[in-house]
XYZ file of C-alpha atoms in Angstrom:
665
model
C -31.250 0.019 0.303
C -28.016 -1.125 -1.332
C -27.372 -4.745 -2.918
C -23.982 -5.542 -3.706
C -22.991 -6.219 -7.350
C -19.614 -8.057 -6.803
C -17.898 -5.309 -8.726
C -14.933 -3.032 -7.841
C -14.992 0.717 -7.245
C -16.706 2.429 -10.331
C -13.972 4.951 -10.496
C -15.588 6.703 -13.582
C -18.808 7.370 -11.826
C -16.732 8.524 -8.562
C -14.766 10.858 -10.689
C -17.880 12.204 -12.463
C -19.602 13.055 -9.072
C -16.518 14.984 -8.106
C -16.648 17.095 -11.115
C -20.487 17.488 -10.468
C -19.837 18.821 -7.294
C -17.509 21.390 -8.201
C -18.732 22.149 -11.806
C -22.493 21.574 -11.878
C -22.975 23.979 -14.591
C -21.078 22.213 -16.960
C -23.353 18.957 -16.786
C -26.639 18.865 -18.636
C -29.021 16.060 -18.532
C -26.223 14.259 -16.351
C -23.557 14.690 -19.531
C -20.460 16.625 -19.578
C -19.904 19.553 -21.336
C -16.280 19.381 -22.217
C -16.040 22.655 -23.854
C -17.883 24.610 -21.096
C -15.743 22.746 -18.420
C -12.299 23.936 -20.313
C -13.336 27.454 -20.927
C -14.222 27.810 -17.195
C -10.571 26.811 -16.398
C -9.109 29.360 -18.980
C -8.760 26.704 -21.630
C -10.723 28.318 -24.829
C -11.331 25.769 -27.605
C -9.413 26.504 -31.136
C -8.515 24.840 -34.207
C -5.021 24.085 -33.452
C -4.436 20.301 -33.287
C -0.486 20.790 -33.242
C -0.312 20.298 -29.430
C 2.427 18.650 -27.565
C 1.457 15.349 -26.330
C 2.500 11.833 -25.687
C 0.575 9.309 -27.984
C 0.924 5.661 -28.740
C -1.528 3.132 -30.225
C -3.890 1.432 -27.606
C -3.439 4.393 -25.118
C -7.476 5.295 -25.037
C -8.010 1.568 -24.422
C -5.650 1.657 -21.753
C -7.509 4.199 -19.827
C -10.832 2.469 -20.294
C -9.147 -0.648 -19.119
C -7.920 1.319 -15.830
C -11.498 2.288 -15.220
C -13.368 -0.660 -16.332
C -14.904 -2.274 -13.096
C -13.514 -5.530 -11.940
C -15.557 -8.610 -11.135
C -12.819 -10.414 -9.115
C -12.471 -10.870 -5.262
C -9.209 -11.665 -2.925
C -9.585 -15.087 -1.507
C -7.605 -15.488 2.064
C -5.349 -18.295 2.041
C -4.715 -18.751 5.753
C -2.172 -21.953 5.547
C 0.428 -19.937 3.284
C -0.060 -16.978 5.888
C 1.971 -16.102 9.087
C 0.040 -14.810 12.108
C -2.763 -14.272 10.087
C -5.279 -12.793 12.663
C -2.889 -10.141 13.730
C -0.730 -9.255 11.206
C -0.827 -5.794 9.433
C 1.332 -7.072 6.313
C -0.545 -8.090 3.244
C 0.762 -10.615 -0.082
C -1.517 -10.818 -2.908
C -1.198 -13.405 -5.448
C -2.781 -12.010 -8.679
C -2.584 -9.918 -11.529
C -1.680 -6.369 -10.371
C -4.047 -4.716 -12.659
C -7.174 -6.424 -11.309
C -5.784 -6.337 -7.579
C -5.015 -2.372 -7.939
C -8.783 -2.133 -9.093
C -9.737 -4.013 -5.936
C -7.675 -2.103 -3.314
C -9.211 1.321 -4.745
C -12.264 1.494 -2.210
C -10.415 0.227 0.848
C -6.987 1.999 0.125
C -7.965 5.072 -1.777
C -5.025 7.760 -0.663
C -3.934 5.779 2.327
C -0.707 4.477 0.951
C 2.409 6.824 1.860
C 4.799 5.322 -0.321
C 4.956 2.906 -3.668
C 8.056 1.223 -4.723
C 7.913 -1.114 -7.967
C 10.707 -2.650 -9.790
C 8.744 -3.301 -13.194
C 9.969 -5.231 -16.392
C 12.609 -3.162 -18.017
C 11.344 -4.192 -21.487
C 14.995 -5.720 -22.322
C 13.311 -7.885 -25.049
C 13.620 -11.079 -22.823
C 11.424 -10.052 -19.677
C 7.850 -10.845 -19.490
C 5.303 -8.249 -20.573
C 1.553 -9.813 -21.141
C -1.118 -7.920 -22.925
C -4.302 -6.964 -20.957
C -7.564 -8.357 -22.205
C -10.429 -5.505 -22.417
C -13.314 -7.638 -22.838
C -12.447 -10.183 -19.830
C -9.366 -9.514 -17.361
C -10.151 -11.972 -15.149
C -10.717 -14.710 -17.977
C -7.317 -13.546 -19.388
C -5.582 -13.937 -15.838
C -6.803 -17.335 -15.339
C -5.388 -18.249 -18.823
C -1.840 -16.344 -18.051
C -1.295 -18.395 -14.746
C -1.724 -21.763 -16.410
C 0.974 -21.014 -18.810
C 4.443 -20.171 -19.098
C 4.846 -16.311 -19.355
C 5.964 -14.936 -22.974
C 8.895 -12.200 -23.409
C 8.567 -9.061 -25.720
C 11.344 -9.438 -27.976
C 12.677 -6.144 -29.696
C 11.754 -7.881 -33.304
C 8.172 -7.239 -32.486
C 6.821 -4.329 -34.315
C 4.950 -2.850 -31.108
C 7.886 -3.333 -28.518
C 7.622 -0.055 -26.768
C 3.688 0.147 -27.171
C 3.446 -3.223 -25.694
C 5.049 -1.899 -22.661
C 3.172 1.241 -22.139
C 0.327 -0.448 -22.501
C 1.355 -2.541 -19.783
C 2.495 0.115 -17.468
C 0.013 3.028 -18.186
C -3.431 1.587 -16.718
C -1.466 0.348 -13.539
C 0.246 3.468 -13.061
C -3.097 5.456 -13.312
C -4.727 3.051 -10.588
C -1.692 3.209 -8.240
C -1.746 7.154 -8.225
C -5.327 6.972 -6.677
C -3.908 5.108 -3.588
C -1.070 7.684 -2.544
C -1.747 9.876 0.291
C -1.544 13.773 -0.385
C 2.084 13.582 1.020
C 2.736 10.295 -0.790
C 5.706 9.479 -3.186
C 6.264 6.428 -5.863
C 9.860 5.203 -6.714
C 10.245 3.509 -10.081
C 13.356 1.670 -10.752
C 14.306 1.479 -14.605
C 17.098 1.398 -16.962
C 18.241 3.035 -20.498
C 15.406 0.898 -22.298
C 12.448 2.488 -21.073
C 13.680 5.570 -18.994
C 12.478 8.305 -21.731
C 8.937 6.751 -22.229
C 8.719 6.122 -18.246
C 9.467 9.773 -17.491
C 6.848 10.623 -20.319
C 4.296 8.370 -18.719
C 4.781 9.629 -15.220
C 4.506 13.144 -16.258
C 0.848 12.232 -17.781
C -0.305 10.090 -15.023
C 1.281 12.219 -11.891
C 1.725 15.599 -13.367
C 5.160 17.065 -14.675
C 5.009 19.332 -11.765
C 5.035 16.634 -9.381
C 8.489 15.074 -10.651
C 10.743 14.964 -7.673
C 14.174 13.587 -8.719
C 15.854 10.907 -11.264
C 18.243 8.948 -9.046
C 21.209 7.248 -10.645
C 21.940 4.028 -8.852
C 25.710 2.613 -9.514
C 24.964 -1.227 -9.738
C 28.160 -2.365 -11.371
C 30.941 -0.064 -10.494
C 33.377 -2.153 -12.896
C 30.882 -1.730 -15.873
C 29.019 -3.979 -18.026
C 29.679 -3.998 -21.649
C 27.167 -1.579 -23.407
C 27.755 -0.771 -26.948
C 30.764 1.717 -26.840
C 30.628 2.376 -23.074
C 30.939 -0.030 -20.077
C 27.347 0.438 -18.390
C 27.767 1.176 -14.364
C 24.120 2.297 -13.510
C 20.282 2.252 -13.448
C 17.740 4.800 -12.673
C 15.011 5.313 -10.118
C 12.196 7.877 -11.150
C 10.529 9.796 -8.128
C 7.151 11.642 -8.466
C 4.989 12.812 -5.602
C 1.282 12.728 -5.484
C 1.285 16.375 -4.641
C 4.719 18.001 -4.456
C 3.603 21.107 -2.384
C 2.539 18.358 0.035
C 5.494 16.066 -0.155
C 7.126 14.909 3.179
C 10.668 12.899 2.702
C 13.048 11.943 5.380
C 17.027 12.729 5.320
C 19.438 9.960 5.336
C 21.723 9.202 8.287
C 25.569 10.471 8.099
C 28.032 7.762 9.041
C 30.456 8.612 11.157
C 28.537 12.128 11.984
C 30.146 14.773 14.573
C 27.875 16.079 17.445
C 27.591 19.566 18.787
C 25.839 18.554 21.745
C 26.241 16.144 24.707
C 23.889 14.999 27.732
C 23.842 12.013 29.682
C 22.684 9.830 26.731
C 25.309 11.090 24.385
C 25.768 13.329 21.622
C 23.218 14.874 19.562
C 22.578 17.983 17.069
C 19.374 20.285 17.140
C 16.710 20.094 14.413
C 14.116 22.630 14.681
C 10.448 21.247 15.600
C 8.749 23.944 13.567
C 7.477 22.677 9.998
C 9.395 24.959 7.516
C 6.529 24.368 4.698
C 4.197 27.013 6.028
C 2.463 27.411 2.712
C 1.572 23.689 2.936
C 1.331 23.211 6.454
C 0.012 25.886 8.735
C -3.054 26.363 11.225
C -5.919 26.519 8.486
C -5.092 22.922 7.564
C -3.281 21.604 10.415
C -4.911 22.896 13.618
C -3.921 20.001 15.520
C -0.249 21.102 15.121
C -0.423 24.477 16.642
C -0.156 24.384 20.307
C 2.118 26.023 22.857
C 5.168 24.606 24.686
C 6.376 25.908 28.005
C 10.146 26.829 28.120
C 12.229 27.162 31.458
C 14.061 29.993 29.810
C 15.725 31.283 32.997
C 17.318 28.237 33.990
C 19.606 27.254 30.799
C 22.386 24.763 30.841
C 26.037 25.363 30.125
C 25.152 25.057 26.383
C 22.248 27.577 26.664
C 19.694 25.046 26.211
C 16.292 25.169 28.222
C 14.039 22.748 29.714
C 10.686 22.046 27.574
C 7.288 20.989 29.020
C 3.906 20.425 27.060
C 2.008 21.033 30.419
C 1.682 24.832 31.478
C 4.258 25.903 34.479
C 3.689 29.089 35.981
C 7.400 30.433 35.715
C 7.670 29.012 32.260
C 7.466 30.990 29.061
C 4.744 30.027 26.490
C 5.937 29.277 22.976
C 4.004 29.076 19.796
C 5.455 28.460 16.642
C 6.195 31.556 14.764
C 3.786 33.350 12.111
C 5.504 34.075 8.809
C 3.892 35.979 6.135
C 0.744 36.127 7.910
C 0.267 32.422 7.982
C 0.544 30.624 11.463
C 3.136 27.798 11.149
C 2.842 24.451 12.941
C 4.915 21.931 14.594
C 6.106 18.862 13.274
C 5.039 16.724 15.974
C 1.579 16.420 17.105
C 0.847 16.883 20.900
C 0.578 13.333 21.832
C 3.959 12.575 20.566
C 5.487 15.729 22.267
C 4.029 14.570 25.568
C 5.138 11.102 25.031
C 8.819 12.107 23.920
C 9.370 15.288 25.725
C 12.889 14.422 26.775
C 13.907 14.241 23.033
C 12.931 18.436 23.039
C 14.878 21.132 24.030
C 14.824 25.005 23.742
C 16.928 28.006 22.832
C 16.649 31.830 22.957
C 18.367 33.208 19.819
C 19.923 36.575 19.351
C 16.697 37.758 18.106
C 15.185 36.957 21.467
C 12.854 34.532 19.748
C 12.579 31.016 21.662
C 12.713 28.275 19.295
C 11.908 24.610 20.244
C 14.144 21.847 18.975
C 14.382 18.263 18.532
C 17.473 16.368 19.803
C 18.821 14.182 16.924
C 20.829 11.343 17.961
C 21.789 10.691 14.423
C 23.156 13.310 11.981
C 21.115 13.302 8.891
C 21.315 15.158 5.378
C 19.257 15.346 2.233
C 19.587 12.226 -0.068
C 21.812 12.450 -3.176
C 20.665 11.912 -6.546
C 23.709 9.411 -7.226
C 23.529 6.356 -4.933
C 26.507 4.212 -4.659
C 28.254 1.805 -2.341
C 29.300 -2.001 -2.447
C 25.938 -2.603 -0.192
C 23.730 -1.540 -3.392
C 25.454 -3.504 -6.380
C 23.400 -5.912 -8.431
C 25.502 -8.987 -6.845
C 24.763 -8.103 -3.505
C 21.024 -8.606 -4.039
C 21.878 -11.958 -5.559
C 24.098 -13.010 -2.501
C 21.487 -11.884 0.214
C 18.576 -13.804 -1.579
C 21.204 -16.944 -2.017
C 21.696 -16.818 1.512
C 18.142 -17.366 2.375
C 16.998 -19.572 -0.424
C 19.911 -20.952 -2.117
C 21.607 -20.379 -5.206
C 19.860 -19.560 -8.594
C 16.339 -19.256 -7.028
C 15.828 -15.741 -8.684
C 17.551 -13.402 -11.092
C 18.360 -10.005 -10.111
C 16.809 -9.274 -7.016
C 17.116 -5.558 -5.652
C 19.836 -5.199 -2.959
C 18.223 -4.971 0.626
C 20.186 -1.764 1.417
C 18.844 -0.286 -1.705
C 15.170 -0.687 -0.917
C 15.807 0.143 2.942
C 17.287 3.522 1.914
C 14.141 4.611 -0.485
C 11.826 3.342 2.429
C 13.662 5.351 5.063
C 13.353 8.258 2.851
C 9.791 7.835 1.619
C 7.855 6.972 4.567
C 7.718 7.199 8.329
C 7.591 4.542 11.399
C 3.917 4.179 10.858
C 3.117 4.144 7.097
C 2.065 1.767 4.450
C 4.253 0.660 1.443
C 2.887 -1.018 -1.843
C 5.185 -2.990 -4.371
C 2.834 -4.463 -6.740
C 5.737 -5.961 -8.738
C 6.895 -7.595 -5.775
C 9.048 -10.320 -7.414
C 11.269 -11.739 -4.661
C 9.871 -9.736 -1.937
C 12.589 -7.227 -1.173
C 10.253 -4.658 -0.092
C 8.427 -6.903 2.350
C 12.043 -7.746 3.781
C 13.280 -3.981 3.886
C 10.082 -2.900 5.707
C 10.451 -5.471 8.362
C 14.239 -5.015 8.586
C 13.856 -1.248 9.143
C 11.119 -2.035 11.792
C 13.633 -4.187 13.654
C 16.256 -1.636 13.701
C 14.598 1.279 14.637
C 11.205 0.053 16.357
C 9.063 1.283 13.840
C 5.536 -0.242 12.747
C 5.606 -0.021 8.725
C 3.166 -2.149 7.084
C 3.553 -3.578 3.623
C 1.324 -4.946 0.588
C 3.024 -6.845 -1.952
C 1.741 -7.873 -4.981
C 2.948 -10.590 -7.572
C 1.400 -12.481 -10.627
C 1.964 -16.209 -9.831
C 4.134 -16.673 -12.846
C 5.170 -20.471 -13.414
C 8.912 -20.994 -13.167
C 10.682 -22.787 -15.753
C 11.022 -26.567 -14.896
C 14.269 -26.759 -15.626
C 15.341 -23.807 -13.114
C 16.738 -24.368 -9.771
C 13.853 -22.557 -8.350
C 11.578 -24.990 -9.482
C 13.841 -28.023 -8.575
C 13.790 -26.713 -5.133
C 9.846 -26.643 -4.920
C 9.337 -22.980 -5.946
C 6.283 -23.749 -8.545
C 5.782 -19.968 -9.041
C 7.461 -16.739 -8.308
C 4.770 -16.247 -5.369
C 6.418 -19.064 -3.833
C 9.672 -17.753 -3.923
C 8.694 -14.167 -2.402
C 6.522 -15.512 0.401
C 9.432 -17.893 1.489
C 11.897 -15.326 1.340
C 9.654 -13.051 3.763
C 9.281 -15.961 5.987
C 12.834 -16.842 6.273
C 13.792 -13.135 6.341
C 11.201 -13.005 9.532
C 13.374 -15.852 11.041
C 16.408 -14.284 10.370
C 15.372 -11.055 11.840
C 14.333 -12.987 15.269
C 17.697 -14.673 15.471
C 19.180 -11.223 15.318
C 17.407 -10.057 18.067
C 18.494 -12.891 20.130
C 21.664 -10.781 20.831
C 19.516 -8.564 22.857
C 19.816 -9.149 26.414
C 16.460 -8.561 27.364
C 14.753 -10.406 24.294
C 17.292 -13.327 25.089
C 15.897 -13.875 28.552
C 12.198 -13.869 27.203
C 13.389 -16.522 24.664
C 15.247 -18.450 27.473
C 11.848 -18.499 29.466
C 10.005 -19.634 26.364
C 12.094 -22.396 25.625
C 11.984 -23.455 29.123
C 8.031 -23.468 29.317
C 8.114 -25.497 25.979
C 6.700 -22.843 23.767
C 9.672 -22.919 21.471
C 12.334 -25.156 20.569
C 15.965 -24.444 21.204
C 16.566 -23.087 17.675
C 14.935 -19.536 18.044
C 11.661 -19.151 16.303
C 11.412 -22.950 15.818
C 7.853 -23.930 16.717
C 6.635 -27.604 17.930
C 4.683 -29.119 15.229
C 1.647 -29.142 17.508
C 1.425 -25.259 17.806
C -0.699 -23.158 15.531
C 0.662 -23.250 11.853
C -0.663 -19.878 11.140
C 2.141 -18.500 13.484
C 5.220 -20.127 12.456
C 7.407 -18.044 14.590
C 6.984 -16.033 17.564
C 7.772 -12.023 17.157
C 10.460 -10.491 19.694
C 7.891 -8.046 21.243
C 4.284 -6.882 20.548
C 5.292 -4.215 18.059
C 7.453 -6.175 15.677
C 5.306 -7.639 13.057
C 6.958 -10.493 11.161
C 3.742 -11.850 9.616
C 1.728 -11.532 6.583
C -1.709 -12.397 5.184
C -1.697 -14.198 2.031
C -4.965 -13.700 -0.317
C -5.146 -14.997 -4.167
C -6.954 -13.142 -6.960
C -10.338 -15.053 -8.198
C -13.840 -14.359 -9.588
C -16.108 -13.003 -7.358
C -18.095 -15.257 -4.811
C -21.190 -13.871 -6.337
C -22.776 -15.750 -9.129
C -23.399 -13.691 -12.249
C -25.593 -14.491 -15.440
C -23.069 -15.912 -18.212
C -24.680 -13.922 -21.126
C -21.791 -15.480 -23.383
C -24.006 -18.311 -23.712
C -27.088 -17.966 -25.973
C -30.445 -19.372 -24.423
C -31.071 -20.862 -27.809
C -28.418 -23.588 -27.597
C -30.237 -24.903 -24.576
C -33.181 -27.081 -24.148
C -35.964 -25.615 -21.821
C -35.286 -27.777 -18.706
C -31.658 -26.476 -19.004
C -32.519 -23.037 -19.219
C -35.011 -23.550 -16.063
C -31.993 -25.213 -14.225
C -29.648 -22.178 -14.734
C -32.302 -19.947 -13.709
C -32.682 -21.815 -10.553
C -28.893 -22.065 -10.119
C -28.667 -17.949 -10.161
C -31.287 -17.563 -7.412
C -28.761 -18.392 -5.025
C -26.271 -15.675 -5.159
C -22.973 -17.009 -3.323
C -21.208 -19.867 -5.108
C -21.262 -23.230 -3.476
C -17.646 -23.838 -3.301
C -16.738 -20.707 -1.598
C -16.513 -20.447 2.080
C -18.289 -17.693 4.660
C -14.880 -16.141 5.160
C -14.132 -15.761 1.356
C -17.530 -13.692 1.265
C -16.689 -11.797 4.483
C -13.242 -10.329 2.832
C -15.073 -9.737 -0.752
C -17.813 -7.663 1.563
C -14.810 -5.730 3.465
C -12.895 -4.969 0.426
C -15.762 -3.552 -1.581
C -17.311 -1.435 1.353
C -14.066 -0.328 2.106
C -12.562 -1.992 4.717
C -8.675 -2.566 4.905
C -7.868 -6.309 4.570
C -5.878 -6.382 7.679
C -8.974 -5.216 9.766
C -9.766 -7.729 12.445
C -12.449 -10.137 11.740
C -14.389 -11.766 14.861
C -16.897 -14.660 14.411
C -19.550 -14.710 17.167
C -23.117 -16.729 17.714
C -26.506 -15.529 18.451
C -29.488 -17.994 18.444
C -27.110 -20.718 16.786
C -26.278 -18.521 13.774
C -22.758 -17.107 12.920
C -22.224 -13.500 12.200
C -18.848 -11.604 11.754
C -17.628 -8.340 13.599
C -15.092 -6.004 11.576
C -12.672 -3.843 12.941
C -11.700 -3.083 16.545
C -14.725 -0.787 16.731
C -17.288 -3.382 15.624
C -18.752 -0.677 13.340
C -19.593 -3.367 10.527
C -21.382 -6.333 11.182
C -21.560 -8.996 8.427
C -24.387 -11.960 8.665
C -24.399 -14.711 6.061
C -26.767 -16.893 8.199
C -29.893 -18.103 6.120
C -33.508 -17.665 7.468
C -32.768 -14.174 9.369
C -35.709 -13.311 11.133
C -36.367 -9.567 12.626
C -36.093 -10.844 16.163
C -32.530 -11.760 15.233
C -31.858 -8.476 13.189
C -32.889 -6.703 16.457
C -30.323 -8.273 18.263
C -27.574 -7.623 16.155
C -28.696 -3.940 15.863
C -28.224 -3.980 19.661
C -24.410 -4.287 19.201
C -24.714 -0.835 17.709
C -22.893 -1.179 14.578
C -23.120 1.769 11.848
C -23.446 -0.508 9.000
C -24.881 -4.189 8.857
C -24.741 -6.726 5.678
C -27.108 -9.408 5.402
C -27.512 -12.283 2.742
C -30.072 -11.271 0.265
C -31.144 -15.137 0.307
C -31.433 -14.892 4.022
C -34.514 -12.463 3.802
C -37.068 -15.023 2.163
C -39.462 -12.310 0.817
C -40.209 -8.579 0.305
C -41.905 -8.257 3.368
C -38.774 -9.594 5.538
C -36.731 -7.134 3.533
C -38.771 -4.589 4.167
C -38.932 -5.146 7.983
C -35.013 -5.803 7.943
C -34.904 -2.067 6.417
C -37.379 -0.198 8.878
C -35.487 -2.051 11.901
C -32.004 -0.646 10.547
C -33.684 2.583 9.681
C -35.301 3.097 13.416
C -31.460 2.365 14.902
C -29.707 4.879 12.189
C -27.765 1.885 10.810
C -26.857 1.290 7.131
C -28.334 -1.938 5.782
C -26.539 -3.591 2.719
C -27.702 -6.724 1.121
C -25.154 -9.248 -0.456
């Protein structure tokens, strides 16, 4: 029976178990023989110490820090959220190092794209030193003071920056999907070090591109030249399985036309047969049926997913002995069959094509245009929040462009240097434009704003206040833009007449749900976000830093009594529920539904209800049996609720008989 210890994923143990599964012969008494492992990989030990490597002071400590388990948790903040119970978007207030650790179990290899705009290390921006002994204590300290700069006069100028970035990138790399990608904005100060750092973390073979972004066409005085650009480094999780989208070509010309309009043809067969074939993507290999005898005037033929007697059956071709696959799954092909057509070439091969209504091309490595220059981002934020609120926010068009290239319509994006939340704004805007369902996770340190700043005067006490308000107002702006749509306009008029919303679109009456500050134009457009705040675990731990010699006997007894109850008294049941979800591996956006049985509250997690959490007191075997009748695959019960060893044994037997995993907390 597992008992939760309140700690994040043990990355070191997980990695060790992976190695043991593949190379059991390299372990003796559970200790890794590194020399034997290297020899099995063809790397034989020599005395040659003159090897090419990237080193700096503190590097090994950074690796340990990245793998040191977190004793923190993420507490829900409903009153700062929008549509808390239904949204799939997340905003987290906290130190990104600890947050990334806490996300490891629930989001391991689930994030398609990461975009970050970290401190450029110009000498004025913030870089703080992590605390290896107690990161949570350091976080509490940092958030109670104005953060400090990293001046070039400091002897460890580059080292400090590398020590901040290295463990964060290590943890972030674990979260990317196999076909995922990371974009990192940077300038000349650290571009060289960042490239070396990413080669180490992601692998030199997974380098994709260095993008040059023209941010100031007229130039900014920079030594002997006028500086016009910054950079974005692009790395894949696995270059051989990386999938990226093309960009739309403005003013495109079309080769074909139908009743809807112009279109061009894009082959439906996946071109990367080495990475995608029937052996690893069997669900993407299925037949289409083509009416090859009745082409239209352009020679294009009708396509069906369902078998028709006189139609010809067509599978994706076999290349170099590998059976290739389609880019679309069967379900999508059935739902969007009107977007497909077929053509018989001169080689008599029948090919399936997608009708592309927008002409696309591979993105260029130099990005330019008036919509992505630096002051554009400043103006956009000024329109939403006012003048002087945040310095140098990224332009919306730039992040939208990266997002459209790096992820698909239903993917998840992470930004752990969120700043003014341009990434969240970009994801929502793209969804509004193309009907997608992209989700975001934004993480930002609640750094205090300067008391003399315009942001502070406007009521924004921390950078998080700025980011969250930007998302709220961006959502309202998107909603208003939709009012131009005739169908949506009719719907909103009905809502106004029924009294659900006021005359101004998106402005709810005060008596409506405070966690649903505006209405979405349709069920698929998610303009909300769940807010969570980093804090110490809800579970009590023995404070080993305090010596028992300093206490009287009565005080020692009181401390021991206090630790008997595992959950901190000031924490809510919902705090505990989300900590359990996070550390068991459930996403923060899974539904949480409270229900009662015999007067005791329990929680069903997720649409399928496979996880049930019960934190009630005095749980009896009869009550447990009633929970088990709901057929969860996993049941979490408070350890305090099972008042003795007999009750604990009974609970274990009841769950084992029903093939339900039992965890105690």
